[in-house]
Amino acid sequence: MQVIETVAEFRAARAGLGDLGLVPTMGYLHEGHLSLVARARAECATVAVSIFVNPTQFGPNEDLARYPRDLPRDLGLLEAAGVDLVFAPPPAEVYPPGFDTVVEVRGVTDVLEGAVRPGHFAGVATVVAKLFSVVQPTRAYFGQKDAQQSVVIKKLVRDLNLPVEVVIAPTVREADGLALSSRNSYLTREQRAAAPQIHRALSAAKARFEAGERNAEALRDAMRAVIAAQPLMSLDYVSVADADTLRELAVVETRALASMAVRLGTTRLIDNLVLGA
Ligand code: AMP
């Protein structure tokens, strides 16, 4: 496994390789990330993983400074997973002095995470466009856990005709339903015990949907009620939206995304389930 920090060295290592799968990450890897790596390993001749805590996708009052990092551990996990190339650039390699370009995907970024975290998806789209340019992946692997991010990346690729196949892989969860996330490491023991309430709330909506409920507000209310029952948790937003446009629905007639963001103390967690999948 080659660990590369500069664009020039990565381009040199990539030259001459054919089919390549890229898994972009911010590191502090868990089984969710490793499921994407395993999928890429199964589908691509060469597997590359990027590890970059992208400063431009964090708001001024967000957790950039305290975001968990453990590069030696990450590299051990990636080596064991059979990864060929790791791109782990320092921030100045990605954003050198004078960098002044922003890739902005409109529409689908106005709502949900985009409404609460202004500038977040411009940061994501810019760094992903840059990673695609440097790495030149045949396929790029993203998680359903970050559902809106997946929609944004698919739109970026379609709108700019980027020659990349975007693969979205299912959310990996703990046995109690909590979606794996690097941010779970922020949780106290008490908050961790409360955290599966998010998946319970989403599952309540999915059960109501599967029992025939099509009124989106009734599904949102079902989720609100489950979250309200957990005093440590407060709701940022709850949504039942069209899975492709992310517009809020009145009636669920197409494939829909039930999603939410909650706060547990100072930690913000997101999760979702697809209705009608
Ligand atoms: P991150 O390091 O949080 O930026 O995540 C890197 C990639 O892993 C993104 O495509 C995420 O959607 C994906 N990912 C994060 N958590 C999970 C999970 N629990 N299951 C599947 N994919 C995940």
PDB file of C-alpha atoms and ligand atoms in Angstrom:
ATOM      1  CA  MET A   1       0.000   0.000   0.000  1.00  0.00           C
ATOM      2  CA  GLN A   2       1.358   3.378  -1.041  1.00  0.00           C
ATOM      3  CA  VAL A   3       0.571   6.398   1.155  1.00  0.00           C
ATOM      4  CA  ILE A   4       0.787   9.628  -0.830  1.00  0.00           C
ATOM      5  CA  GLU A   5       0.535  13.236   0.365  1.00  0.00           C
ATOM      6  CA  THR A   6       0.950  15.279  -2.816  1.00  0.00           C
ATOM      7  CA  VAL A   7      -1.097  15.720  -5.975  1.00  0.00           C
ATOM      8  CA  ALA A   8       1.961  15.288  -8.192  1.00  0.00           C
ATOM      9  CA  GLU A   9       2.944  11.973  -6.586  1.00  0.00           C
ATOM     10  CA  PHE A  10      -0.629  10.698  -6.712  1.00  0.00           C
ATOM     11  CA  ARG A  11      -0.926  11.532 -10.408  1.00  0.00           C
ATOM     12  CA  ALA A  12       2.352   9.697 -11.048  1.00  0.00           C
ATOM     13  CA  ALA A  13       1.174   6.609  -9.107  1.00  0.00           C
ATOM     14  CA  ARG A  14      -2.210   6.590 -10.882  1.00  0.00           C
ATOM     15  CA  ALA A  15      -0.731   6.937 -14.370  1.00  0.00           C
ATOM     16  CA  GLY A  16      -0.770   3.627 -16.199  1.00  0.00           C
ATOM     17  CA  LEU A  17      -3.327   2.025 -13.872  1.00  0.00           C
ATOM     18  CA  GLY A  18      -6.676   1.100 -15.398  1.00  0.00           C
ATOM     19  CA  ASP A  19      -9.910   0.533 -13.539  1.00  0.00           C
ATOM     20  CA  LEU A  20      -9.760   2.324 -10.142  1.00  0.00           C
ATOM     21  CA  GLY A  21     -12.269   2.659  -7.290  1.00  0.00           C
ATOM     22  CA  LEU A  22     -12.061   5.653  -4.923  1.00  0.00           C
ATOM     23  CA  VAL A  23     -13.480   5.816  -1.399  1.00  0.00           C
ATOM     24  CA  PRO A  24     -13.337   9.436  -0.146  1.00  0.00           C
ATOM     25  CA  THR A  25     -13.250   9.731   3.670  1.00  0.00           C
ATOM     26  CA  MET A  26     -12.382  12.101   6.471  1.00  0.00           C
ATOM     27  CA  GLY A  27     -10.594   9.279   8.299  1.00  0.00           C
ATOM     28  CA  TYR A  28     -11.135   7.900  11.822  1.00  0.00           C
ATOM     29  CA  LEU A  29     -12.350   4.857   9.979  1.00  0.00           C
ATOM     30  CA  HIS A  30     -15.088   2.480  11.090  1.00  0.00           C
ATOM     31  CA  GLU A  31     -16.944  -0.474   9.598  1.00  0.00           C
ATOM     32  CA  GLY A  32     -19.114   1.891   7.521  1.00  0.00           C
ATOM     33  CA  HIS A  33     -16.049   3.169   5.682  1.00  0.00           C
ATOM     34  CA  LEU A  34     -14.622  -0.343   5.456  1.00  0.00           C
ATOM     35  CA  SER A  35     -17.840  -1.619   3.837  1.00  0.00           C
ATOM     36  CA  LEU A  36     -17.243   0.903   1.032  1.00  0.00           C
ATOM     37  CA  VAL A  37     -13.633  -0.243   0.740  1.00  0.00           C
ATOM     38  CA  ALA A  38     -14.726  -3.907   0.562  1.00  0.00           C
ATOM     39  CA  ARG A  39     -17.223  -3.069  -2.175  1.00  0.00           C
ATOM     40  CA  ALA A  40     -14.553  -1.194  -4.138  1.00  0.00           C
ATOM     41  CA  ARG A  41     -12.095  -4.080  -3.586  1.00  0.00           C
ATOM     42  CA  ALA A  42     -14.665  -6.507  -5.041  1.00  0.00           C
ATOM     43  CA  GLU A  43     -15.424  -4.329  -8.066  1.00  0.00           C
ATOM     44  CA  CYS A  44     -12.175  -2.586  -9.052  1.00  0.00           C
ATOM     45  CA  ALA A  45      -8.653  -3.646 -10.025  1.00  0.00           C
ATOM     46  CA  THR A  46      -7.115  -0.840  -7.955  1.00  0.00           C
ATOM     47  CA  VAL A  47      -8.577   0.667  -4.772  1.00  0.00           C
ATOM     48  CA  ALA A  48      -7.710   4.159  -3.555  1.00  0.00           C
ATOM     49  CA  VAL A  49      -8.904   5.747  -0.315  1.00  0.00           C
ATOM     50  CA  SER A  50      -8.572   9.436   0.445  1.00  0.00           C
ATOM     51  CA  ILE A  51      -8.271  10.664   4.022  1.00  0.00           C
ATOM     52  CA  PHE A  52      -8.808  14.393   4.296  1.00  0.00           C
ATOM     53  CA  VAL A  53     -10.658  16.350   6.966  1.00  0.00           C
ATOM     54  CA  ASN A  54     -11.876  18.992   4.559  1.00  0.00           C
ATOM     55  CA  PRO A  55     -11.890  22.374   6.325  1.00  0.00           C
ATOM     56  CA  THR A  56     -14.195  24.048   3.770  1.00  0.00           C
ATOM     57  CA  GLN A  57     -17.148  21.800   4.581  1.00  0.00           C
ATOM     58  CA  PHE A  58     -17.144  22.802   8.260  1.00  0.00           C
ATOM     59  CA  GLY A  59     -18.969  25.947   9.394  1.00  0.00           C
ATOM     60  CA  PRO A  60     -17.221  28.462  11.690  1.00  0.00           C
ATOM     61  CA  ASN A  61     -18.951  27.073  14.797  1.00  0.00           C
ATOM     62  CA  GLU A  62     -18.629  23.406  13.865  1.00  0.00           C
ATOM     63  CA  ASP A  63     -16.277  20.661  15.042  1.00  0.00           C
ATOM     64  CA  LEU A  64     -13.300  20.977  12.629  1.00  0.00           C
ATOM     65  CA  ALA A  65     -10.724  21.451  15.418  1.00  0.00           C
ATOM     66  CA  ARG A  66     -11.959  18.527  17.506  1.00  0.00           C
ATOM     67  CA  TYR A  67     -12.874  16.190  14.606  1.00  0.00           C
ATOM     68  CA  PRO A  68     -11.289  12.820  15.564  1.00  0.00           C
ATOM     69  CA  ARG A  69      -8.103  11.821  13.753  1.00  0.00           C
ATOM     70  CA  ASP A  70      -5.913   8.693  13.958  1.00  0.00           C
ATOM     71  CA  LEU A  71      -3.916   8.251  10.753  1.00  0.00           C
ATOM     72  CA  PRO A  72      -1.695   5.351  11.940  1.00  0.00           C
ATOM     73  CA  ARG A  73      -4.747   3.319  12.955  1.00  0.00           C
ATOM     74  CA  ASP A  74      -6.547   4.197   9.690  1.00  0.00           C
ATOM     75  CA  LEU A  75      -3.546   3.081   7.623  1.00  0.00           C
ATOM     76  CA  GLY A  76      -3.433  -0.259   9.476  1.00  0.00           C
ATOM     77  CA  LEU A  77      -7.116  -0.873   8.729  1.00  0.00           C
ATOM     78  CA  LEU A  78      -6.693   0.063   5.051  1.00  0.00           C
ATOM     79  CA  GLU A  79      -3.608  -2.103   4.637  1.00  0.00           C
ATOM     80  CA  ALA A  80      -5.534  -5.065   6.112  1.00  0.00           C
ATOM     81  CA  ALA A  81      -8.449  -4.309   3.755  1.00  0.00           C
ATOM     82  CA  GLY A  82      -6.179  -4.655   0.716  1.00  0.00           C
ATOM     83  CA  VAL A  83      -6.127  -0.998  -0.336  1.00  0.00           C
ATOM     84  CA  ASP A  84      -3.520  -0.063  -2.956  1.00  0.00           C
ATOM     85  CA  LEU A  85      -3.272   3.717  -2.699  1.00  0.00           C
ATOM     86  CA  VAL A  86      -4.007   6.153   0.125  1.00  0.00           C
ATOM     87  CA  PHE A  87      -4.185   9.858  -0.650  1.00  0.00           C
ATOM     88  CA  ALA A  88      -3.749  11.779   2.605  1.00  0.00           C
ATOM     89  CA  PRO A  89      -2.806  15.345   1.669  1.00  0.00           C
ATOM     90  CA  PRO A  90      -2.214  18.175   4.155  1.00  0.00           C
ATOM     91  CA  PRO A  91      -4.716  21.071   3.815  1.00  0.00           C
ATOM     92  CA  ALA A  92      -2.191  23.302   2.006  1.00  0.00           C
ATOM     93  CA  GLU A  93      -1.805  20.665  -0.731  1.00  0.00           C
ATOM     94  CA  VAL A  94      -5.548  20.761  -1.445  1.00  0.00           C
ATOM     95  CA  TYR A  95      -5.981  24.507  -0.845  1.00  0.00           C
ATOM     96  CA  PRO A  96      -2.667  26.191  -1.742  1.00  0.00           C
ATOM     97  CA  PRO A  97      -2.293  29.958  -1.413  1.00  0.00           C
ATOM     98  CA  GLY A  98      -4.459  31.671  -4.020  1.00  0.00           C
ATOM     99  CA  PHE A  99      -7.016  28.866  -4.252  1.00  0.00           C
ATOM    100  CA  ASP A 100     -10.255  30.644  -5.158  1.00  0.00           C
ATOM    101  CA  THR A 101     -12.685  28.267  -6.834  1.00  0.00           C
ATOM    102  CA  VAL A 102     -15.988  26.952  -5.458  1.00  0.00           C
ATOM    103  CA  VAL A 103     -18.130  24.231  -7.005  1.00  0.00           C
ATOM    104  CA  GLU A 104     -21.717  24.856  -6.036  1.00  0.00           C
ATOM    105  CA  VAL A 105     -24.516  22.391  -6.732  1.00  0.00           C
ATOM    106  CA  ARG A 106     -27.788  24.312  -6.449  1.00  0.00           C
ATOM    107  CA  GLY A 107     -31.341  23.224  -5.622  1.00  0.00           C
ATOM    108  CA  VAL A 108     -30.794  19.993  -3.713  1.00  0.00           C
ATOM    109  CA  THR A 109     -28.402  21.829  -1.362  1.00  0.00           C
ATOM    110  CA  ASP A 110     -30.996  24.408  -0.196  1.00  0.00           C
ATOM    111  CA  VAL A 111     -32.804  21.998   2.124  1.00  0.00           C
ATOM    112  CA  LEU A 112     -32.088  19.647   5.059  1.00  0.00           C
ATOM    113  CA  GLU A 113     -28.351  19.699   5.932  1.00  0.00           C
ATOM    114  CA  GLY A 114     -27.778  22.498   3.425  1.00  0.00           C
ATOM    115  CA  ALA A 115     -30.335  24.735   5.153  1.00  0.00           C
ATOM    116  CA  VAL A 116     -28.810  24.154   8.612  1.00  0.00           C
ATOM    117  CA  ARG A 117     -25.153  24.146   7.443  1.00  0.00           C
ATOM    118  CA  PRO A 118     -24.721  26.974   4.896  1.00  0.00           C
ATOM    119  CA  GLY A 119     -21.686  26.390   2.663  1.00  0.00           C
ATOM    120  CA  HIS A 120     -21.315  22.753   3.740  1.00  0.00           C
ATOM    121  CA  PHE A 121     -22.175  21.220   0.373  1.00  0.00           C
ATOM    122  CA  ALA A 122     -20.123  23.786  -1.570  1.00  0.00           C
ATOM    123  CA  GLY A 123     -17.176  22.547   0.504  1.00  0.00           C
ATOM    124  CA  VAL A 124     -18.105  18.921  -0.203  1.00  0.00           C
ATOM    125  CA  ALA A 125     -18.681  19.427  -3.947  1.00  0.00           C
ATOM    126  CA  THR A 126     -15.456  21.403  -4.346  1.00  0.00           C
ATOM    127  CA  VAL A 127     -13.271  18.836  -2.602  1.00  0.00           C
ATOM    128  CA  VAL A 128     -14.954  15.902  -4.370  1.00  0.00           C
ATOM    129  CA  ALA A 129     -14.518  17.587  -7.779  1.00  0.00           C
ATOM    130  CA  LYS A 130     -10.863  18.128  -6.900  1.00  0.00           C
ATOM    131  CA  LEU A 131     -10.422  14.506  -5.704  1.00  0.00           C
ATOM    132  CA  PHE A 132     -12.028  13.226  -8.902  1.00  0.00           C
ATOM    133  CA  SER A 133      -9.640  15.378 -10.934  1.00  0.00           C
ATOM    134  CA  VAL A 134      -6.541  14.130  -9.087  1.00  0.00           C
ATOM    135  CA  VAL A 135      -7.537  10.480  -8.601  1.00  0.00           C
ATOM    136  CA  GLN A 136      -9.429   9.956 -11.890  1.00  0.00           C
ATOM    137  CA  PRO A 137     -11.540   7.134 -10.445  1.00  0.00           C
ATOM    138  CA  THR A 138     -13.576   4.807 -12.620  1.00  0.00           C
ATOM    139  CA  ARG A 139     -16.007   4.411  -9.710  1.00  0.00           C
ATOM    140  CA  ALA A 140     -16.435   6.393  -6.502  1.00  0.00           C
ATOM    141  CA  TYR A 141     -18.108   4.933  -3.424  1.00  0.00           C
ATOM    142  CA  PHE A 142     -20.296   6.884  -0.986  1.00  0.00           C
ATOM    143  CA  GLY A 143     -22.567   5.871   1.889  1.00  0.00           C
ATOM    144  CA  GLN A 144     -26.354   6.129   2.091  1.00  0.00           C
ATOM    145  CA  LYS A 145     -25.748   7.353   5.682  1.00  0.00           C
ATOM    146  CA  ASP A 146     -25.111  10.800   4.165  1.00  0.00           C
ATOM    147  CA  ALA A 147     -28.110  10.631   1.851  1.00  0.00           C
ATOM    148  CA  GLN A 148     -28.149  14.277   0.799  1.00  0.00           C
ATOM    149  CA  GLN A 149     -24.408  14.170   0.083  1.00  0.00           C
ATOM    150  CA  SER A 150     -25.044  11.210  -2.222  1.00  0.00           C
ATOM    151  CA  VAL A 151     -27.737  13.161  -4.075  1.00  0.00           C
ATOM    152  CA  VAL A 152     -25.405  16.165  -4.386  1.00  0.00           C
ATOM    153  CA  ILE A 153     -22.503  14.083  -5.731  1.00  0.00           C
ATOM    154  CA  LYS A 154     -24.716  12.305  -8.270  1.00  0.00           C
ATOM    155  CA  LYS A 155     -25.963  15.694  -9.477  1.00  0.00           C
ATOM    156  CA  LEU A 156     -22.416  17.098  -9.639  1.00  0.00           C
ATOM    157  CA  VAL A 157     -21.334  14.156 -11.793  1.00  0.00           C
ATOM    158  CA  ARG A 158     -24.372  14.377 -14.055  1.00  0.00           C
ATOM    159  CA  ASP A 159     -24.318  18.175 -14.472  1.00  0.00           C
ATOM    160  CA  LEU A 160     -20.568  18.341 -15.246  1.00  0.00           C
ATOM    161  CA  ASN A 161     -20.454  15.054 -17.227  1.00  0.00           C
ATOM    162  CA  LEU A 162     -17.689  13.790 -14.968  1.00  0.00           C
ATOM    163  CA  PRO A 163     -16.499  10.378 -16.198  1.00  0.00           C
ATOM    164  CA  VAL A 164     -17.114   8.622 -12.852  1.00  0.00           C
ATOM    165  CA  GLU A 165     -19.656   6.006 -11.848  1.00  0.00           C
ATOM    166  CA  VAL A 166     -21.103   6.914  -8.434  1.00  0.00           C
ATOM    167  CA  VAL A 167     -21.921   3.910  -6.237  1.00  0.00           C
ATOM    168  CA  ILE A 168     -24.047   4.370  -3.103  1.00  0.00           C
ATOM    169  CA  ALA A 169     -23.687   1.641  -0.460  1.00  0.00           C
ATOM    170  CA  PRO A 170     -26.063   0.839   2.434  1.00  0.00           C
ATOM    171  CA  THR A 171     -25.683   2.293   5.933  1.00  0.00           C
ATOM    172  CA  VAL A 172     -23.769   0.093   8.377  1.00  0.00           C
ATOM    173  CA  ARG A 173     -25.259   0.086  11.879  1.00  0.00           C
ATOM    174  CA  GLU A 174     -24.396  -1.076  15.374  1.00  0.00           C
ATOM    175  CA  ALA A 175     -26.457  -3.993  16.696  1.00  0.00           C
ATOM    176  CA  ASP A 176     -28.764  -1.502  18.470  1.00  0.00           C
ATOM    177  CA  GLY A 177     -29.461   0.391  15.236  1.00  0.00           C
ATOM    178  CA  LEU A 178     -27.149   3.387  15.681  1.00  0.00           C
ATOM    179  CA  ALA A 179     -25.545   4.260  12.342  1.00  0.00           C
ATOM    180  CA  LEU A 180     -21.751   4.107  12.561  1.00  0.00           C
ATOM    181  CA  SER A 181     -20.200   7.567  12.481  1.00  0.00           C
ATOM    182  CA  SER A 182     -16.815   9.011  13.397  1.00  0.00           C
ATOM    183  CA  ARG A 183     -18.793  11.531  15.486  1.00  0.00           C
ATOM    184  CA  ASN A 184     -20.184   8.750  17.715  1.00  0.00           C
ATOM    185  CA  SER A 185     -16.811   8.971  19.505  1.00  0.00           C
ATOM    186  CA  TYR A 186     -17.963  12.318  20.978  1.00  0.00           C
ATOM    187  CA  LEU A 187     -20.836  10.685  22.880  1.00  0.00           C
ATOM    188  CA  THR A 188     -20.740  10.167  26.643  1.00  0.00           C
ATOM    189  CA  ARG A 189     -21.830   6.750  27.914  1.00  0.00           C
ATOM    190  CA  GLU A 190     -25.277   8.159  28.707  1.00  0.00           C
ATOM    191  CA  GLN A 191     -25.636   9.830  25.302  1.00  0.00           C
ATOM    192  CA  ARG A 192     -24.468   6.659  23.542  1.00  0.00           C
ATOM    193  CA  ALA A 193     -27.185   4.706  25.374  1.00  0.00           C
ATOM    194  CA  ALA A 194     -29.768   7.249  24.161  1.00  0.00           C
ATOM    195  CA  ALA A 195     -28.519   7.433  20.550  1.00  0.00           C
ATOM    196  CA  PRO A 196     -30.387   4.386  19.109  1.00  0.00           C
ATOM    197  CA  GLN A 197     -33.580   6.438  19.555  1.00  0.00           C
ATOM    198  CA  ILE A 198     -32.763   7.995  16.153  1.00  0.00           C
ATOM    199  CA  HIS A 199     -33.062   4.668  14.381  1.00  0.00           C
ATOM    200  CA  ARG A 200     -36.160   3.805  16.456  1.00  0.00           C
ATOM    201  CA  ALA A 201     -37.799   7.021  15.260  1.00  0.00           C
ATOM    202  CA  LEU A 202     -36.944   6.337  11.615  1.00  0.00           C
ATOM    203  CA  SER A 203     -38.112   2.738  11.991  1.00  0.00           C
ATOM    204  CA  ALA A 204     -41.412   3.944  13.474  1.00  0.00           C
ATOM    205  CA  ALA A 205     -41.997   6.029  10.354  1.00  0.00           C
ATOM    206  CA  LYS A 206     -41.026   3.130   8.110  1.00  0.00           C
ATOM    207  CA  ALA A 207     -43.404   0.785   9.973  1.00  0.00           C
ATOM    208  CA  ARG A 208     -46.257   3.307   9.618  1.00  0.00           C
ATOM    209  CA  PHE A 209     -45.432   3.649   5.913  1.00  0.00           C
ATOM    210  CA  GLU A 210     -45.393  -0.119   5.444  1.00  0.00           C
ATOM    211  CA  ALA A 211     -48.748  -0.342   7.251  1.00  0.00           C
ATOM    212  CA  GLY A 212     -50.159   1.945   4.548  1.00  0.00           C
ATOM    213  CA  GLU A 213     -49.713   5.476   5.906  1.00  0.00           C
ATOM    214  CA  ARG A 214     -49.025   7.875   3.025  1.00  0.00           C
ATOM    215  CA  ASN A 215     -49.580  11.205   4.776  1.00  0.00           C
ATOM    216  CA  ALA A 216     -46.050  12.613   5.123  1.00  0.00           C
ATOM    217  CA  GLU A 217     -46.883  14.809   8.109  1.00  0.00           C
ATOM    218  CA  ALA A 218     -48.244  11.789   9.984  1.00  0.00           C
ATOM    219  CA  LEU A 219     -44.906  10.058   9.320  1.00  0.00           C
ATOM    220  CA  ARG A 220     -42.965  13.142  10.518  1.00  0.00           C
ATOM    221  CA  ASP A 221     -45.173  13.244  13.654  1.00  0.00           C
ATOM    222  CA  ALA A 222     -44.401   9.585  14.339  1.00  0.00           C
ATOM    223  CA  MET A 223     -40.666  10.410  14.277  1.00  0.00           C
ATOM    224  CA  ARG A 224     -41.101  13.572  16.397  1.00  0.00           C
ATOM    225  CA  ALA A 225     -42.960  11.576  19.059  1.00  0.00           C
ATOM    226  CA  VAL A 226     -40.186   8.993  19.398  1.00  0.00           C
ATOM    227  CA  ILE A 227     -37.479  11.680  19.667  1.00  0.00           C
ATOM    228  CA  ALA A 228     -39.545  13.694  22.179  1.00  0.00           C
ATOM    229  CA  ALA A 229     -39.595  10.599  24.421  1.00  0.00           C
ATOM    230  CA  GLN A 230     -35.790  10.807  24.821  1.00  0.00           C
ATOM    231  CA  PRO A 231     -35.027  13.813  27.070  1.00  0.00           C
ATOM    232  CA  LEU A 232     -31.295  13.953  26.195  1.00  0.00           C
ATOM    233  CA  MET A 233     -32.134  14.463  22.531  1.00  0.00           C
ATOM    234  CA  SER A 234     -33.349  17.525  20.642  1.00  0.00           C
ATOM    235  CA  LEU A 235     -34.502  17.562  17.059  1.00  0.00           C
ATOM    236  CA  ASP A 236     -32.783  19.811  14.491  1.00  0.00           C
ATOM    237  CA  TYR A 237     -35.171  18.782  11.726  1.00  0.00           C
ATOM    238  CA  VAL A 238     -37.282  15.856  10.631  1.00  0.00           C
ATOM    239  CA  SER A 239     -38.108  15.249   6.981  1.00  0.00           C
ATOM    240  CA  VAL A 240     -40.068  13.056   4.623  1.00  0.00           C
ATOM    241  CA  ALA A 241     -38.918  14.133   1.178  1.00  0.00           C
ATOM    242  CA  ASP A 242     -38.729  12.871  -2.376  1.00  0.00           C
ATOM    243  CA  ALA A 243     -35.594  10.682  -2.456  1.00  0.00           C
ATOM    244  CA  ASP A 244     -34.267  12.317  -5.644  1.00  0.00           C
ATOM    245  CA  THR A 245     -35.285  15.992  -5.413  1.00  0.00           C
ATOM    246  CA  LEU A 246     -35.279  16.145  -1.567  1.00  0.00           C
ATOM    247  CA  ARG A 247     -38.420  18.313  -1.703  1.00  0.00           C
ATOM    248  CA  GLU A 248     -40.718  17.809   1.297  1.00  0.00           C
ATOM    249  CA  LEU A 249     -43.751  15.709   0.470  1.00  0.00           C
ATOM    250  CA  ALA A 250     -47.395  16.065   1.503  1.00  0.00           C
ATOM    251  CA  VAL A 251     -48.264  12.591   0.273  1.00  0.00           C
ATOM    252  CA  VAL A 252     -45.722   9.792  -0.227  1.00  0.00           C
ATOM    253  CA  GLU A 253     -46.267   8.541  -3.759  1.00  0.00           C
ATOM    254  CA  THR A 254     -42.675   8.065  -4.937  1.00  0.00           C
ATOM    255  CA  ARG A 255     -39.555   6.651  -3.295  1.00  0.00           C
ATOM    256  CA  ALA A 256     -39.116   8.836  -0.233  1.00  0.00           C
ATOM    257  CA  LEU A 257     -36.360   9.605   2.236  1.00  0.00           C
ATOM    258  CA  ALA A 258     -37.213   9.803   5.927  1.00  0.00           C
ATOM    259  CA  SER A 259     -34.349  11.690   7.550  1.00  0.00           C
ATOM    260  CA  MET A 260     -33.457  13.681  10.611  1.00  0.00           C
ATOM    261  CA  ALA A 261     -30.714  15.522  12.438  1.00  0.00           C
ATOM    262  CA  VAL A 262     -30.652  15.471  16.227  1.00  0.00           C
ATOM    263  CA  ARG A 263     -28.471  16.957  18.924  1.00  0.00           C
ATOM    264  CA  LEU A 264     -27.211  14.965  21.864  1.00  0.00           C
ATOM    265  CA  GLY A 265     -25.413  17.504  24.024  1.00  0.00           C
ATOM    266  CA  THR A 266     -22.924  19.213  21.699  1.00  0.00           C
ATOM    267  CA  THR A 267     -22.931  16.347  19.188  1.00  0.00           C
ATOM    268  CA  ARG A 268     -25.049  16.493  16.057  1.00  0.00           C
ATOM    269  CA  LEU A 269     -26.017  13.198  14.417  1.00  0.00           C
ATOM    270  CA  ILE A 270     -27.869  12.494  11.145  1.00  0.00           C
ATOM    271  CA  ASP A 271     -29.539   9.351   9.855  1.00  0.00           C
ATOM    272  CA  ASN A 272     -32.150   8.258   7.330  1.00  0.00           C
ATOM    273  CA  LEU A 273     -34.189   5.365   5.960  1.00  0.00           C
ATOM    274  CA  VAL A 274     -35.626   5.026   2.488  1.00  0.00           C
ATOM    275  CA  LEU A 275     -39.398   4.462   2.287  1.00  0.00           C
ATOM    276  CA  GLY A 276     -40.587   2.392  -0.620  1.00  0.00           C
ATOM    277  CA  ALA A 277     -37.158   0.960  -1.450  1.00  0.00           C
TER     278      ALA A 277
HETATM  279  P1  AMP B   1     -16.876  10.539   6.327  1.00  0.00           P
HETATM  280  O1  AMP B   1     -15.518  10.060   6.709  1.00  0.00           O
HETATM  281  O2  AMP B   1     -17.812  10.682   7.492  1.00  0.00           O
HETATM  282  O3  AMP B   1     -16.839  11.752   5.424  1.00  0.00           O
HETATM  283  O4  AMP B   1     -17.521   9.393   5.457  1.00  0.00           O
HETATM  284  C1  AMP B   1     -16.875   8.887   4.297  1.00  0.00           C
HETATM  285  C2  AMP B   1     -17.845   8.044   3.519  1.00  0.00           C
HETATM  286  O5  AMP B   1     -18.285   6.950   4.339  1.00  0.00           O
HETATM  287  C3  AMP B   1     -19.099   8.813   3.101  1.00  0.00           C
HETATM  288  O6  AMP B   1     -19.467   8.419   1.784  1.00  0.00           O
HETATM  289  C4  AMP B   1     -20.119   8.367   4.106  1.00  0.00           C
HETATM  290  O7  AMP B   1     -21.443   8.432   3.628  1.00  0.00           O
HETATM  291  C5  AMP B   1     -19.695   6.924   4.334  1.00  0.00           C
HETATM  292  N1  AMP B   1     -20.203   6.447   5.618  1.00  0.00           N
HETATM  293  C6  AMP B   1     -20.121   7.069   6.815  1.00  0.00           C
HETATM  294  N2  AMP B   1     -20.765   6.353   7.765  1.00  0.00           N
HETATM  295  C7  AMP B   1     -21.274   5.250   7.148  1.00  0.00           C
HETATM  296  C8  AMP B   1     -22.043   4.131   7.585  1.00  0.00           C
HETATM  297  N3  AMP B   1     -22.420   3.991   8.863  1.00  0.00           N
HETATM  298  N4  AMP B   1     -22.385   3.203   6.669  1.00  0.00           N
HETATM  299  C9  AMP B   1     -22.009   3.341   5.369  1.00  0.00           C
HETATM  300  N5  AMP B   1     -21.287   4.367   4.896  1.00  0.00           N
HETATM  301  C10 AMP B   1     -20.918   5.319   5.772  1.00  0.00           C
END
